[in-house]
Short mmCIF file of C-alpha atoms in Angstrom, two decimals:
data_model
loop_
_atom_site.label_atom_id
_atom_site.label_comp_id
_atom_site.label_asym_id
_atom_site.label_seq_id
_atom_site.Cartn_x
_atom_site.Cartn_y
_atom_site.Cartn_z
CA UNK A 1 149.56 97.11 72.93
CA UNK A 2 149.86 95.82 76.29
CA UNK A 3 149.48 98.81 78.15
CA UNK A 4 146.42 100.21 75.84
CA UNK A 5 144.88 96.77 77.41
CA UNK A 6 146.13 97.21 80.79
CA UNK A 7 144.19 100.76 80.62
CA UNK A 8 141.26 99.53 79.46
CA UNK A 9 141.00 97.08 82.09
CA UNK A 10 141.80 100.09 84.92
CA UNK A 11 138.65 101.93 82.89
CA UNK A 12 136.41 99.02 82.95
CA UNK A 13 137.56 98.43 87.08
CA UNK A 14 136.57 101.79 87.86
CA UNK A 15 133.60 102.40 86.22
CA UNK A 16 132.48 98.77 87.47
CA UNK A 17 133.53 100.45 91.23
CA UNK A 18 131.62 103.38 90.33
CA UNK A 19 128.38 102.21 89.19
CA UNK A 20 128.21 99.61 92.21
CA UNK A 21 128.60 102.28 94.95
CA UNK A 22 126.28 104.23 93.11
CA UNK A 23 123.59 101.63 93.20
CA UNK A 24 124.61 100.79 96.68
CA UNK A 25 123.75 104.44 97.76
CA UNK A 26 120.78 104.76 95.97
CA UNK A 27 119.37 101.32 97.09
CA UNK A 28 120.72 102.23 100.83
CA UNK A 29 119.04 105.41 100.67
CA UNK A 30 115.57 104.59 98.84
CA UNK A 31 112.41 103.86 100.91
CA UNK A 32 110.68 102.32 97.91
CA UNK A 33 112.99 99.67 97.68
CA UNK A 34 113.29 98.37 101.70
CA UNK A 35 110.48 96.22 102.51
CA UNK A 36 109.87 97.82 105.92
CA UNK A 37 110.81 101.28 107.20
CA UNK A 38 112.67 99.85 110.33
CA UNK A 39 115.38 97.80 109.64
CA UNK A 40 117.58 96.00 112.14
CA UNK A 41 121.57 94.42 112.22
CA UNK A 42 120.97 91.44 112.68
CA UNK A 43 118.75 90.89 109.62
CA UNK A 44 119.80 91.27 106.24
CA UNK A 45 118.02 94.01 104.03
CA UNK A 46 117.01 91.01 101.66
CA UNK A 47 115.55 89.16 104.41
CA UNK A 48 112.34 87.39 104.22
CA UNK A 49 111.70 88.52 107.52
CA UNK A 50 110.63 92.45 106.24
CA UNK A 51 107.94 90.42 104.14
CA UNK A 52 106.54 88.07 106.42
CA UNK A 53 106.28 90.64 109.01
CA UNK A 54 105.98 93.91 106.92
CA UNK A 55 102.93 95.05 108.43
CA UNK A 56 103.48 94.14 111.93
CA UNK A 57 106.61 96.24 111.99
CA UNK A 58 105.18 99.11 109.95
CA UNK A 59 102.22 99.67 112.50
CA UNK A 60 105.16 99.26 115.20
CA UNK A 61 104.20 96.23 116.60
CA UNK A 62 107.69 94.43 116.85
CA UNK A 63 110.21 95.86 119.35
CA UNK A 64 113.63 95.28 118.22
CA UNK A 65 116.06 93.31 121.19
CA UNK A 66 119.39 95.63 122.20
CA UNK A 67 120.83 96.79 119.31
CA UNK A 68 118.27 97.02 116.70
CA UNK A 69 118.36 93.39 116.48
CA UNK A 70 115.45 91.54 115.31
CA UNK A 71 116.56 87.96 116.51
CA UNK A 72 114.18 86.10 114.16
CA UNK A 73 114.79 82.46 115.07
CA UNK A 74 114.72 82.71 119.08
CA UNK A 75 112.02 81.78 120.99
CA UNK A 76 109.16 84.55 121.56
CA UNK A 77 108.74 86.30 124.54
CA UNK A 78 105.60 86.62 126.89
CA UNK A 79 106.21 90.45 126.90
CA UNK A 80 106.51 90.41 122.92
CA UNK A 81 103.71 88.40 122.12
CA UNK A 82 101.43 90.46 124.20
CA UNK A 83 102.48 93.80 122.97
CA UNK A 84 102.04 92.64 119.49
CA UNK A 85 99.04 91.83 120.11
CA UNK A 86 97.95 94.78 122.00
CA UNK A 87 99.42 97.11 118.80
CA UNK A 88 97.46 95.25 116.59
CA UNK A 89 94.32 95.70 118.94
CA UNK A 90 94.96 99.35 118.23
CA UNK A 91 95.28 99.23 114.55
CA UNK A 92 92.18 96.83 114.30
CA UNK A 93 90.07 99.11 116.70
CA UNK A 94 88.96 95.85 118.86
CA UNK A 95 90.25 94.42 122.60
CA UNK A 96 91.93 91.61 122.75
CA UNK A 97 90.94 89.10 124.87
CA UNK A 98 93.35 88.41 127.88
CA UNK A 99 93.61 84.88 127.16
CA UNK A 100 95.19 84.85 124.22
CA UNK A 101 97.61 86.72 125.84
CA UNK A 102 100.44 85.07 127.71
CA UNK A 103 100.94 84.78 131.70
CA UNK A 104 105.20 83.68 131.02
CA UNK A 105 107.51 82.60 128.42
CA UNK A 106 107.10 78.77 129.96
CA UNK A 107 103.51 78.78 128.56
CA UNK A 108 104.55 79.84 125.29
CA UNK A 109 104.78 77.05 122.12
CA UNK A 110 104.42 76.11 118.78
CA UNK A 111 101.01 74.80 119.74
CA UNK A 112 100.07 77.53 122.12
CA UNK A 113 100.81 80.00 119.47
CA UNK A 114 98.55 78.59 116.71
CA UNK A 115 95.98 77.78 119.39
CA UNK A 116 96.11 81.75 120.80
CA UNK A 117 95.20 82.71 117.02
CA UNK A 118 92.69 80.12 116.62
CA UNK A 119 90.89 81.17 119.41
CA UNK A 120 91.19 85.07 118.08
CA UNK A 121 89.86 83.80 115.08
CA UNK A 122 86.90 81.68 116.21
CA UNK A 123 87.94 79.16 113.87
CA UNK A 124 89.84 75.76 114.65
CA UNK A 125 90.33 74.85 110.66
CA UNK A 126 91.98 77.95 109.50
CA UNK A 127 95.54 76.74 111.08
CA UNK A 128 97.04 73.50 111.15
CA UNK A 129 97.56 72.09 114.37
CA UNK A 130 100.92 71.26 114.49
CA UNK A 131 103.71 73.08 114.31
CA UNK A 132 106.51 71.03 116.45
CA UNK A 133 108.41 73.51 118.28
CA UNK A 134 108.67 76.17 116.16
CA UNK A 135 107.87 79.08 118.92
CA UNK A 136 110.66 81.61 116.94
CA UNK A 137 109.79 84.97 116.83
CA UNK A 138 109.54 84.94 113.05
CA UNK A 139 106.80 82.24 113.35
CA UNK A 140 105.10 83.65 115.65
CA UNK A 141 104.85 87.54 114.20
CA UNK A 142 104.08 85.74 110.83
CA UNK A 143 100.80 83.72 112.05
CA UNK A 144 99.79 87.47 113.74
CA UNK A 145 100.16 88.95 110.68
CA UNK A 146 98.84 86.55 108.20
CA UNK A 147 95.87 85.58 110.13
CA UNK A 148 94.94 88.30 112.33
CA UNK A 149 95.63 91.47 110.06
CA UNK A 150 95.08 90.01 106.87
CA UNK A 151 91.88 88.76 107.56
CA UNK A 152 90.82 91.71 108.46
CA UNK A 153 91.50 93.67 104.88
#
């Protein structure tokens, strides 16, 4: 009796061990299941960083630091805030004024980021106007994204 349990408890172990690497694999390997077609080390696949900023890295608008890292909580730089919004220029088939870009990273804030898009936008209600100092990448791609492309659709 006790080893009839002890083998179905091996059975159960290995097809348990089986059906996990086979839904590993096929979730690893899917595009219809990753939330963005770029996906970097530093950010879990379940991150809500592929949703915030799925269309922004999509259209290739978010360079990834050394290492296909997405660093999603440091502070933006200059160089990535313009780009972004020079990509998104492109996609939207309009120029982007130069003064919503920025001149360094000293200029760049929580504030200065919500009033670059407000001025894109032409609208000084659409965003609140504090933010603290939340000048993280993340935050920064996200108010791109949710004000500048999707009001646009």
């Amino acid at each position: 009796m006790k080893y009839r349990f002890n083998r179905y408890l091996l059975a159960a172990f290995v097809i348990l061990l089986l059906s996990s690497t086979v839904t590993f694999l096929m979730l690893a390997n899917g595009r219809t299941v990753r939330a963005a077609s770029l996906l970097f080390n530093d950010v879990a696949l379940d991150h809500p960083a592929y949703q915030l900023c799925r269309q922004l890295i999509e259209m290739g608008a978010v360079r990834p630091y050394p290492g296909m890292n997405l660093a999603p909580f440091e502070k933006i730089s200059a160089d990535d805030w313009n780009y972004a919004l020079l990509r998104i220029g492109e996609e939207l088939g309009r120029v982007i004024p130069e003064s919503a870009q920025f001149a360094s990273n000293q200029e760049i804030s929580g504030e200065a980021i919500v009033s670059r898009v407000q001025q894109l936008l032409n609208d000084d209600n659409i965003l609140p106007t504090k933010t603290g100092s939340n000048d993280s990448r993340l935050s920064a791609y996200f108010f791109l994204e949710r004000y500048l492309l999707e009001s646009n659709d």
